[in-house]
PDB file of C-alpha atoms and ligand atoms in Angstrom:
ATOM      1  CA  MET A 249     200.016-157.354-211.843  1.00 98.00           C
ATOM      2  CA  GLY A 250     201.255-154.597-209.088  1.00 98.00           C
ATOM      3  CA  VAL A 251     202.095-156.424-205.730  1.00 97.00           C
ATOM      4  CA  LEU A 252     200.407-154.500-202.843  1.00 97.00           C
ATOM      5  CA  ASN A 253     201.907-156.171-199.316  1.00 95.00           C
ATOM      6  CA  VAL A 254     199.817-154.613-196.451  1.00 95.00           C
ATOM      7  CA  THR A 255     202.152-155.654-194.164  1.00 91.00           C
ATOM      8  CA  PRO A 256     204.373-154.935-191.376  1.00 85.00           C
ATOM      9  CA  ASP A 257     206.725-158.235-192.024  1.00 73.00           C
ATOM     10  CA  SER A 258     207.426-158.290-196.051  1.00 68.00           C
ATOM     11  CA  PHE A 259     210.018-159.685-197.498  1.00 64.00           C
ATOM     12  CA  SER A 260     210.311-157.369-200.333  1.00 67.00           C
ATOM     13  CA  ASP A 261     209.045-154.175-199.089  1.00 70.00           C
ATOM     14  CA  GLY A 262     209.817-154.721-195.316  1.00 64.00           C
ATOM     15  CA  GLY A 263     206.160-153.007-194.211  1.00 76.00           C
ATOM     16  CA  ARG A 264     206.434-149.566-196.055  1.00 83.00           C
ATOM     17  CA  PHE A 265     202.349-150.143-197.004  1.00 83.00           C
ATOM     18  CA  ALA A 266     201.295-151.322-194.151  1.00 81.00           C
ATOM     19  CA  ASP A 267     199.664-148.081-193.557  1.00 91.00           C
ATOM     20  CA  PRO A 268     196.178-147.860-195.374  1.00 93.00           C
ATOM     21  CA  GLU A 269     197.043-144.725-196.588  1.00 95.00           C
ATOM     22  CA  ALA A 270     200.032-145.346-197.654  1.00 94.00           C
ATOM     23  CA  ALA A 271     198.903-148.590-198.904  1.00 96.00           C
ATOM     24  CA  VAL A 272     196.238-147.110-201.158  1.00 97.00           C
ATOM     25  CA  ALA A 273     198.837-144.030-202.850  1.00 97.00           C
ATOM     26  CA  HIS A 274     200.939-147.005-203.756  1.00 97.00           C
ATOM     27  CA  GLY A 275     198.319-148.701-205.373  1.00 98.00           C
ATOM     28  CA  MET A 276     197.266-145.432-207.238  1.00 98.00           C
ATOM     29  CA  ALA A 277     200.615-145.015-208.245  1.00 98.00           C
ATOM     30  CA  MET A 278     201.472-148.618-209.458  1.00 98.00           C
ATOM     31  CA  VAL A 279     197.768-147.894-211.733  1.00 98.00           C
ATOM     32  CA  VAL A 280     199.388-144.653-213.021  1.00 98.00           C
ATOM     33  CA  GLU A 281     202.881-146.625-213.926  1.00 98.00           C
ATOM     34  CA  GLY A 282     200.762-149.063-215.990  1.00 97.00           C
ATOM     35  CA  ALA A 283     199.384-152.126-213.605  1.00 98.00           C
ATOM     36  CA  ASP A 284     196.082-153.743-215.182  1.00 98.00           C
ATOM     37  CA  VAL A 285     195.944-155.456-211.440  1.00 98.00           C
ATOM     38  CA  VAL A 286     196.715-154.474-208.077  1.00 98.00           C
ATOM     39  CA  ASP A 287     197.520-157.663-205.892  1.00 98.00           C
ATOM     40  CA  VAL A 288     196.368-156.875-202.261  1.00 98.00           C
ATOM     41  CA  GLY A 289     198.110-159.008-199.653  1.00 97.00           C
ATOM     42  CA  GLY A 290     197.419-158.961-195.817  1.00 96.00           C
ATOM     43  CA  GLU A 291     199.559-161.866-194.748  1.00 94.00           C
ATOM     44  CA  SER A 292     203.128-162.077-195.691  1.00 90.00           C
ATOM     45  CA  SER A 293     204.180-165.432-197.905  1.00 87.00           C
ATOM     46  CA  ARG A 294     207.753-165.308-197.569  1.00 83.00           C
ATOM     47  CA  PRO A 295     209.560-168.344-196.242  1.00 78.00           C
ATOM     48  CA  GLY A 296     209.439-168.771-192.307  1.00 75.00           C
ATOM     49  CA  ALA A 297     206.640-165.605-191.725  1.00 78.00           C
ATOM     50  CA  GLU A 298     203.954-165.859-188.867  1.00 80.00           C
ATOM     51  CA  PRO A 299     200.361-166.066-189.612  1.00 86.00           C
ATOM     52  CA  VAL A 300     198.031-163.747-189.622  1.00 93.00           C
ATOM     53  CA  SER A 301     194.630-164.165-187.795  1.00 96.00           C
ATOM     54  CA  GLU A 302     191.479-163.724-190.045  1.00 97.00           C
ATOM     55  CA  ALA A 303     189.999-160.675-188.111  1.00 97.00           C
ATOM     56  CA  GLU A 304     193.408-159.155-188.405  1.00 96.00           C
ATOM     57  CA  GLU A 305     193.644-160.102-192.252  1.00 97.00           C
ATOM     58  CA  ARG A 306     190.414-158.931-193.172  1.00 98.00           C
ATOM     59  CA  ARG A 307     191.239-155.313-190.997  1.00 96.00           C
ATOM     60  CA  ARG A 308     194.145-154.849-193.359  1.00 96.00           C
ATOM     61  CA  VAL A 309     192.853-155.557-196.484  1.00 97.00           C
ATOM     62  CA  VAL A 310     189.028-154.592-196.960  1.00 98.00           C
ATOM     63  CA  PRO A 311     190.038-150.687-196.823  1.00 98.00           C
ATOM     64  CA  VAL A 312     192.505-150.822-199.128  1.00 98.00           C
ATOM     65  CA  VAL A 313     190.445-152.989-201.786  1.00 98.00           C
ATOM     66  CA  GLU A 314     187.319-150.595-200.962  1.00 98.00           C
ATOM     67  CA  ALA A 315     189.744-147.529-201.951  1.00 98.00           C
ATOM     68  CA  LEU A 316     191.298-149.030-204.866  1.00 98.00           C
ATOM     69  CA  ALA A 317     188.295-151.300-206.640  1.00 98.00           C
ATOM     70  CA  PRO A 318     186.974-147.834-208.383  1.00 98.00           C
ATOM     71  CA  HIS A 319     189.837-147.469-210.216  1.00 98.00           C
ATOM     72  CA  VAL A 320     191.263-150.821-211.080  1.00 98.00           C
ATOM     73  CA  ARG A 321     190.738-154.284-211.287  1.00 98.00           C
ATOM     74  CA  VAL A 322     191.678-155.927-207.902  1.00 98.00           C
ATOM     75  CA  SER A 323     193.038-158.979-206.634  1.00 98.00           C
ATOM     76  CA  VAL A 324     193.436-160.283-203.156  1.00 98.00           C
ATOM     77  CA  ASP A 325     196.280-162.385-202.056  1.00 98.00           C
ATOM     78  CA  THR A 326     194.729-164.740-199.833  1.00 98.00           C
ATOM     79  CA  VAL A 327     194.747-168.402-198.712  1.00 97.00           C
ATOM     80  CA  LYS A 328     191.563-167.993-196.532  1.00 98.00           C
ATOM     81  CA  PRO A 329     187.849-167.948-197.623  1.00 98.00           C
ATOM     82  CA  SER A 330     186.623-165.222-195.533  1.00 98.00           C
ATOM     83  CA  VAL A 331     189.126-162.817-196.218  1.00 98.00           C
ATOM     84  CA  ALA A 332     188.297-163.856-200.031  1.00 98.00           C
ATOM     85  CA  GLU A 333     184.740-163.200-199.693  1.00 98.00           C
ATOM     86  CA  ALA A 334     185.435-159.889-197.867  1.00 98.00           C
ATOM     87  CA  ALA A 335     187.831-158.319-200.049  1.00 98.00           C
ATOM     88  CA  VAL A 336     185.429-159.489-203.154  1.00 98.00           C
ATOM     89  CA  THR A 337     182.112-157.670-201.535  1.00 98.00           C
ATOM     90  CA  ALA A 338     184.619-154.917-200.471  1.00 98.00           C
ATOM     91  CA  GLY A 339     185.149-155.036-204.807  1.00 98.00           C
ATOM     92  CA  ALA A 340     188.359-157.321-205.684  1.00 98.00           C
ATOM     93  CA  THR A 341     187.321-159.759-208.861  1.00 98.00           C
ATOM     94  CA  LEU A 342     190.207-161.976-208.827  1.00 98.00           C
ATOM     95  CA  ILE A 343     191.606-164.302-205.986  1.00 98.00           C
ATOM     96  CA  ASN A 344     195.395-164.584-205.699  1.00 98.00           C
ATOM     97  CA  ASP A 345     195.237-168.203-204.125  1.00 98.00           C
ATOM     98  CA  ILE A 346     198.966-169.700-203.170  1.00 97.00           C
ATOM     99  CA  SER A 347     197.240-172.751-201.996  1.00 97.00           C
ATOM    100  CA  SER A 348     195.250-173.305-204.861  1.00 98.00           C
ATOM    101  CA  SER A 349     192.306-175.065-203.010  1.00 98.00           C
ATOM    102  CA  LEU A 350     189.859-171.887-203.139  1.00 98.00           C
ATOM    103  CA  HIS A 351     188.154-173.128-206.269  1.00 98.00           C
ATOM    104  CA  GLU A 352     184.992-173.730-204.577  1.00 98.00           C
ATOM    105  CA  VAL A 353     185.408-169.641-202.687  1.00 98.00           C
ATOM    106  CA  ALA A 354     186.219-168.465-206.710  1.00 98.00           C
ATOM    107  CA  ALA A 355     182.843-170.505-207.512  1.00 98.00           C
ATOM    108  CA  GLY A 356     180.770-169.168-205.532  1.00 98.00           C
ATOM    109  CA  LEU A 357     181.546-165.388-205.567  1.00 98.00           C
ATOM    110  CA  GLY A 358     181.806-165.671-209.101  1.00 98.00           C
ATOM    111  CA  VAL A 359     185.018-164.568-209.564  1.00 98.00           C
ATOM    112  CA  GLY A 360     188.386-165.357-211.191  1.00 98.00           C
ATOM    113  CA  TRP A 361     190.937-167.187-209.699  1.00 98.00           C
ATOM    114  CA  VAL A 362     194.589-167.880-209.608  1.00 98.00           C
ATOM    115  CA  ALA A 363     196.146-171.493-208.711  1.00 98.00           C
ATOM    116  CA  MET A 364     199.630-171.159-208.031  1.00 98.00           C
ATOM    117  CA  HIS A 365     201.862-174.309-206.974  1.00 98.00           C
ATOM    118  CA  MET A 366     203.673-174.616-203.774  1.00 95.00           C
ATOM    119  CA  GLN A 367     205.120-177.501-202.435  1.00 93.00           C
ATOM    120  CA  GLY A 368     204.742-177.827-198.748  1.00 85.00           C
ATOM    121  CA  GLU A 369     203.703-174.513-196.936  1.00 86.00           C
ATOM    122  CA  PRO A 370     205.435-171.101-196.460  1.00 83.00           C
ATOM    123  CA  ARG A 371     206.943-171.597-192.886  1.00 81.00           C
ATOM    124  CA  THR A 372     209.048-174.410-193.991  1.00 78.00           C
ATOM    125  CA  MET A 373     208.799-175.058-198.057  1.00 83.00           C
ATOM    126  CA  GLN A 374     212.514-173.961-198.435  1.00 83.00           C
ATOM    127  CA  GLN A 375     214.281-176.359-196.369  1.00 85.00           C
ATOM    128  CA  ALA A 376     214.397-179.148-198.434  1.00 85.00           C
ATOM    129  CA  PRO A 377     212.250-179.062-202.042  1.00 88.00           C
ATOM    130  CA  THR A 378     212.566-182.115-203.725  1.00 89.00           C
ATOM    131  CA  TYR A 379     211.043-183.067-207.168  1.00 95.00           C
ATOM    132  CA  ASP A 380     211.986-186.125-209.658  1.00 94.00           C
ATOM    133  CA  ASP A 381     210.881-183.946-212.848  1.00 97.00           C
ATOM    134  CA  VAL A 382     209.534-180.715-211.788  1.00 97.00           C
ATOM    135  CA  VAL A 383     208.142-179.741-214.853  1.00 98.00           C
ATOM    136  CA  ALA A 384     206.323-182.327-215.043  1.00 98.00           C
ATOM    137  CA  GLU A 385     204.653-182.234-211.527  1.00 98.00           C
ATOM    138  CA  VAL A 386     204.140-178.489-211.547  1.00 98.00           C
ATOM    139  CA  VAL A 387     202.020-179.290-214.771  1.00 98.00           C
ATOM    140  CA  ALA A 388     200.371-182.061-213.575  1.00 98.00           C
ATOM    141  CA  HIS A 389     199.197-180.008-210.682  1.00 98.00           C
ATOM    142  CA  LEU A 390     197.601-177.062-212.247  1.00 98.00           C
ATOM    143  CA  ALA A 391     196.057-179.439-215.093  1.00 98.00           C
ATOM    144  CA  GLY A 392     194.276-181.417-211.959  1.00 98.00           C
ATOM    145  CA  ARG A 393     193.321-177.896-210.076  1.00 98.00           C
ATOM    146  CA  ILE A 394     191.948-176.839-213.653  1.00 98.00           C
ATOM    147  CA  GLU A 395     189.857-179.579-213.875  1.00 98.00           C
ATOM    148  CA  VAL A 396     188.376-179.430-210.162  1.00 98.00           C
ATOM    149  CA  ALA A 397     187.698-175.656-210.851  1.00 98.00           C
ATOM    150  CA  GLU A 398     186.034-175.971-214.288  1.00 98.00           C
ATOM    151  CA  ALA A 399     183.849-178.864-212.544  1.00 98.00           C
ATOM    152  CA  ALA A 400     183.069-176.120-209.740  1.00 98.00           C
ATOM    153  CA  GLY A 401     182.336-173.762-212.310  1.00 98.00           C
ATOM    154  CA  VAL A 402     184.799-171.350-212.107  1.00 98.00           C
ATOM    155  CA  ASP A 403     184.883-169.243-215.433  1.00 98.00           C
ATOM    156  CA  GLU A 404     188.277-167.570-215.268  1.00 98.00           C
ATOM    157  CA  ILE A 405     190.998-169.632-213.983  1.00 98.00           C
ATOM    158  CA  TRP A 406     194.839-168.919-214.088  1.00 98.00           C
ATOM    159  CA  VAL A 407     198.064-170.901-213.548  1.00 98.00           C
ATOM    160  CA  ASP A 408     200.819-170.061-211.709  1.00 98.00           C
ATOM    161  CA  PRO A 409     204.305-172.042-211.429  1.00 98.00           C
ATOM    162  CA  GLY A 410     204.965-170.707-208.257  1.00 98.00           C
ATOM    163  CA  ILE A 411     208.432-169.449-208.407  1.00 97.00           C
ATOM    164  CA  GLY A 412     209.992-170.116-205.125  1.00 95.00           C
ATOM    165  CA  PHE A 413     207.487-171.627-203.203  1.00 95.00           C
ATOM    166  CA  GLY A 414     208.686-175.150-202.193  1.00 94.00           C
ATOM    167  CA  LYS A 415     211.323-174.731-205.381  1.00 96.00           C
ATOM    168  CA  SER A 416     215.341-174.574-205.357  1.00 94.00           C
ATOM    169  CA  LEU A 417     217.079-172.193-207.958  1.00 94.00           C
ATOM    170  CA  ALA A 418     217.530-175.170-210.256  1.00 95.00           C
ATOM    171  CA  HIS A 419     213.623-175.594-209.866  1.00 96.00           C
ATOM    172  CA  ASN A 420     212.890-172.073-210.351  1.00 97.00           C
ATOM    173  CA  LEU A 421     215.260-171.728-213.472  1.00 96.00           C
ATOM    174  CA  SER A 422     213.810-174.949-215.043  1.00 97.00           C
ATOM    175  CA  LEU A 423     209.795-173.566-215.097  1.00 98.00           C
ATOM    176  CA  LEU A 424     211.048-170.326-216.321  1.00 98.00           C
ATOM    177  CA  ARG A 425     212.834-172.425-219.085  1.00 98.00           C
ATOM    178  CA  HIS A 426     209.999-175.046-219.816  1.00 98.00           C
ATOM    179  CA  LEU A 427     207.158-172.300-219.561  1.00 98.00           C
ATOM    180  CA  ASP A 428     205.703-173.579-222.764  1.00 97.00           C
ATOM    181  CA  GLN A 429     204.287-176.398-221.389  1.00 98.00           C
ATOM    182  CA  LEU A 430     202.273-174.381-218.602  1.00 98.00           C
ATOM    183  CA  VAL A 431     201.147-172.049-221.492  1.00 98.00           C
ATOM    184  CA  GLY A 432     200.379-175.442-223.151  1.00 98.00           C
ATOM    185  CA  LEU A 433     197.699-176.254-220.548  1.00 98.00           C
ATOM    186  CA  GLY A 434     195.390-173.731-222.212  1.00 98.00           C
ATOM    187  CA  ARG A 435     194.911-170.889-219.671  1.00 98.00           C
ATOM    188  CA  PRO A 436     195.970-167.752-218.899  1.00 98.00           C
ATOM    189  CA  VAL A 437     199.673-168.212-216.970  1.00 98.00           C
ATOM    190  CA  LEU A 438     200.677-165.584-214.243  1.00 98.00           C
ATOM    191  CA  VAL A 439     204.740-165.383-212.983  1.00 98.00           C
ATOM    192  CA  GLY A 440     205.864-164.094-209.860  1.00 98.00           C
ATOM    193  CA  THR A 441     209.498-163.502-209.959  1.00 97.00           C
ATOM    194  CA  SER A 442     209.896-159.989-208.833  1.00 97.00           C
ATOM    195  CA  ARG A 443     212.814-159.705-206.141  1.00 96.00           C
ATOM    196  CA  LYS A 444     212.608-163.133-205.301  1.00 95.00           C
ATOM    197  CA  SER A 445     215.468-164.719-203.564  1.00 92.00           C
ATOM    198  CA  SER A 446     216.551-166.714-206.203  1.00 92.00           C
ATOM    199  CA  LEU A 447     217.346-163.606-208.417  1.00 94.00           C
ATOM    200  CA  GLY A 448     219.350-162.501-205.335  1.00 92.00           C
ATOM    201  CA  ARG A 449     222.050-165.404-205.519  1.00 92.00           C
ATOM    202  CA  LEU A 450     221.882-165.328-209.672  1.00 91.00           C
ATOM    203  CA  LEU A 451     222.708-161.780-209.319  1.00 88.00           C
ATOM    204  CA  ALA A 452     225.286-162.431-207.082  1.00 87.00           C
ATOM    205  CA  ASP A 453     227.230-164.711-209.121  1.00 86.00           C
ATOM    206  CA  SER A 454     227.447-162.500-211.937  1.00 84.00           C
ATOM    207  CA  ASP A 455     228.948-160.029-209.874  1.00 85.00           C
ATOM    208  CA  GLY A 456     231.528-161.991-208.434  1.00 89.00           C
ATOM    209  CA  LEU A 457     230.155-161.984-205.025  1.00 89.00           C
ATOM    210  CA  ASP A 458     229.839-164.713-201.957  1.00 90.00           C
ATOM    211  CA  GLU A 459     226.407-162.642-200.431  1.00 91.00           C
ATOM    212  CA  ALA A 460     223.115-163.229-202.238  1.00 92.00           C
ATOM    213  CA  VAL A 461     222.240-159.279-203.650  1.00 90.00           C
ATOM    214  CA  GLY A 462     219.560-157.789-201.251  1.00 93.00           C
ATOM    215  CA  PRO A 463     215.986-157.507-202.730  1.00 92.00           C
ATOM    216  CA  GLU A 464     216.342-153.895-202.993  1.00 92.00           C
ATOM    217  CA  ASP A 465     219.018-154.223-205.841  1.00 91.00           C
ATOM    218  CA  ARG A 466     217.214-157.261-207.935  1.00 95.00           C
ATOM    219  CA  LEU A 467     215.743-154.760-210.478  1.00 96.00           C
ATOM    220  CA  GLU A 468     217.691-156.139-213.216  1.00 95.00           C
ATOM    221  CA  GLY A 469     216.519-159.395-212.724  1.00 95.00           C
ATOM    222  CA  SER A 470     213.295-158.843-212.045  1.00 97.00           C
ATOM    223  CA  ILE A 471     212.776-157.164-215.218  1.00 97.00           C
ATOM    224  CA  ALA A 472     215.133-159.932-217.289  1.00 96.00           C
ATOM    225  CA  THR A 473     212.728-162.828-215.983  1.00 97.00           C
ATOM    226  CA  ALA A 474     209.637-160.891-216.476  1.00 97.00           C
ATOM    227  CA  THR A 475     210.085-160.112-219.939  1.00 97.00           C
ATOM    228  CA  TRP A 476     211.345-163.892-220.583  1.00 96.00           C
ATOM    229  CA  ALA A 477     208.297-165.089-219.139  1.00 97.00           C
ATOM    230  CA  LEU A 478     205.797-162.893-221.140  1.00 95.00           C
ATOM    231  CA  ALA A 479     207.784-163.347-224.340  1.00 93.00           C
ATOM    232  CA  ALA A 480     207.618-167.056-223.376  1.00 95.00           C
ATOM    233  CA  GLY A 481     203.578-166.767-223.118  1.00 95.00           C
ATOM    234  CA  ALA A 482     202.548-165.669-219.990  1.00 97.00           C
ATOM    235  CA  SER A 483     199.911-163.622-219.701  1.00 97.00           C
ATOM    236  CA  MET A 484     200.944-161.493-216.706  1.00 97.00           C
ATOM    237  CA  VAL A 485     203.457-160.914-214.403  1.00 98.00           C
ATOM    238  CA  ARG A 486     203.693-160.008-210.966  1.00 98.00           C
ATOM    239  CA  VAL A 487     205.848-157.264-209.748  1.00 98.00           C
ATOM    240  CA  HIS A 488     206.957-154.827-207.499  1.00 97.00           C
ATOM    241  CA  ASP A 489     208.501-152.337-210.131  1.00 98.00           C
ATOM    242  CA  VAL A 490     205.370-151.313-212.483  1.00 98.00           C
ATOM    243  CA  LEU A 491     207.026-149.033-214.463  1.00 98.00           C
ATOM    244  CA  PRO A 492     210.343-150.321-215.462  1.00 98.00           C
ATOM    245  CA  THR A 493     208.462-153.506-215.833  1.00 98.00           C
ATOM    246  CA  VAL A 494     205.861-152.225-218.206  1.00 97.00           C
ATOM    247  CA  GLN A 495     208.866-150.023-220.164  1.00 96.00           C
ATOM    248  CA  ALA A 496     210.749-153.548-220.929  1.00 96.00           C
ATOM    249  CA  ALA A 497     207.368-155.545-221.320  1.00 95.00           C
ATOM    250  CA  LEU A 498     206.711-153.029-224.307  1.00 92.00           C
ATOM    251  CA  VAL A 499     209.842-153.412-225.771  1.00 90.00           C
ATOM    252  CA  VAL A 500     209.815-157.163-225.999  1.00 84.00           C
ATOM    253  CA  GLY A 501     206.224-156.983-227.142  1.00 75.00           C
ATOM    254  CA  PRO A 502     203.652-160.398-227.228  1.00 68.00           C
ATOM    255  CA  PRO A 503     205.525-163.227-228.845  1.00 64.00           C
ATOM    256  CA  SER A 504     203.343-162.485-231.898  1.00 70.00           C
ATOM    257  CA  SER A 505     204.931-159.331-232.819  1.00 70.00           C
ATOM    258  CA  TRP A 506     208.079-160.836-233.546  1.00 70.00           C
ATOM    259  CA  ASP A 507     206.810-162.447-236.759  1.00 74.00           C
ATOM    260  CA  ALA A 508     207.952-160.497-239.766  1.00 73.00           C
ATOM    261  CA  THR A 509     204.858-159.965-241.955  1.00 69.00           C
ATOM    262  CA  GLY A 510     206.187-158.282-244.780  1.00 61.00           C
TER     263      GLY A 510
HETATM  264  C1  9MG B  85     201.403-163.912-202.998  1.00 64.75           C
HETATM  265  N1  9MG B  85     202.588-164.248-203.886  1.00 64.75           N
HETATM  266  C2  9MG B  85     203.720-164.291-204.016  1.00 64.75           C
HETATM  267  N2  9MG B  85     204.967-164.519-204.878  1.00 64.75           N
HETATM  268  C3  9MG B  85     203.974-164.978-205.841  1.00 64.75           C
HETATM  269  C4  9MG B  85     203.779-165.573-207.009  1.00 64.75           C
HETATM  270  O1  9MG B  85     204.445-165.880-207.676  1.00 64.75           O
HETATM  271  N3  9MG B  85     202.528-165.715-207.515  1.00 64.75           N
HETATM  272  C5  9MG B  85     201.312-165.380-207.026  1.00 64.75           C
HETATM  273  N4  9MG B  85     200.202-166.265-207.853  1.00 64.75           N
HETATM  274  N5  9MG B  85     201.409-165.089-206.149  1.00 64.75           N
HETATM  275  C6  9MG B  85     202.431-165.059-205.199  1.00 64.75           C
END
């Protein structure tokens, strides 16, 4: 899944694709590089980001979805029902829902749904994330979301641990280490670590630096964690750097390809 932020204030690509033409060109480039899905978002979810009105988010997202949908599966990254509906009308077939609350919307529109775990809300979620047992709590939350989505009639349900969404570095690492427990829920797992701030700190530690490494220098960490997730049974990874991730994923292969058969 390639990330396409049609926003002026994204943490990772600093508004490079806020212009619809640049966004569509980047989306098509990710398709050429091997993305199976392009995730179009019109509101940044980085910690501290300012909210965007429904009308403005629709204005950003709809023309880009319309242009890409004939060429690739498009998901819409939104927490607003009206934006989800407009994007689906424009051709999106998957709702990437960081609030894990749009199951009724997905059911009503007859599209797939990603339920991502988040503690708190984007503006404040990184102030003091706290869990007794992060893995058990995230798994229980997602199991509950699967139940309500099944009851609502959603056919395609994805689950996502929400790396970096109300989680410390230690929480993120525990979730990655125990991804098998999410895979055990029996629904496809999506994982997004690409360019996230935990990687900035891990990469700084490995280089002996005091300051976290910036988003533009997190490629190695992004690829390492993406291949880790796929090897642990994730079905999709959400990434900014599609080509190197696809190349790395093809080297690692699905977990079943590691079994010697002869
Ligand atoms: C929108 N967005 C940013 N990070 C994400 C992640 O890790 N997962 C999903 N599903 N969406 C994300």
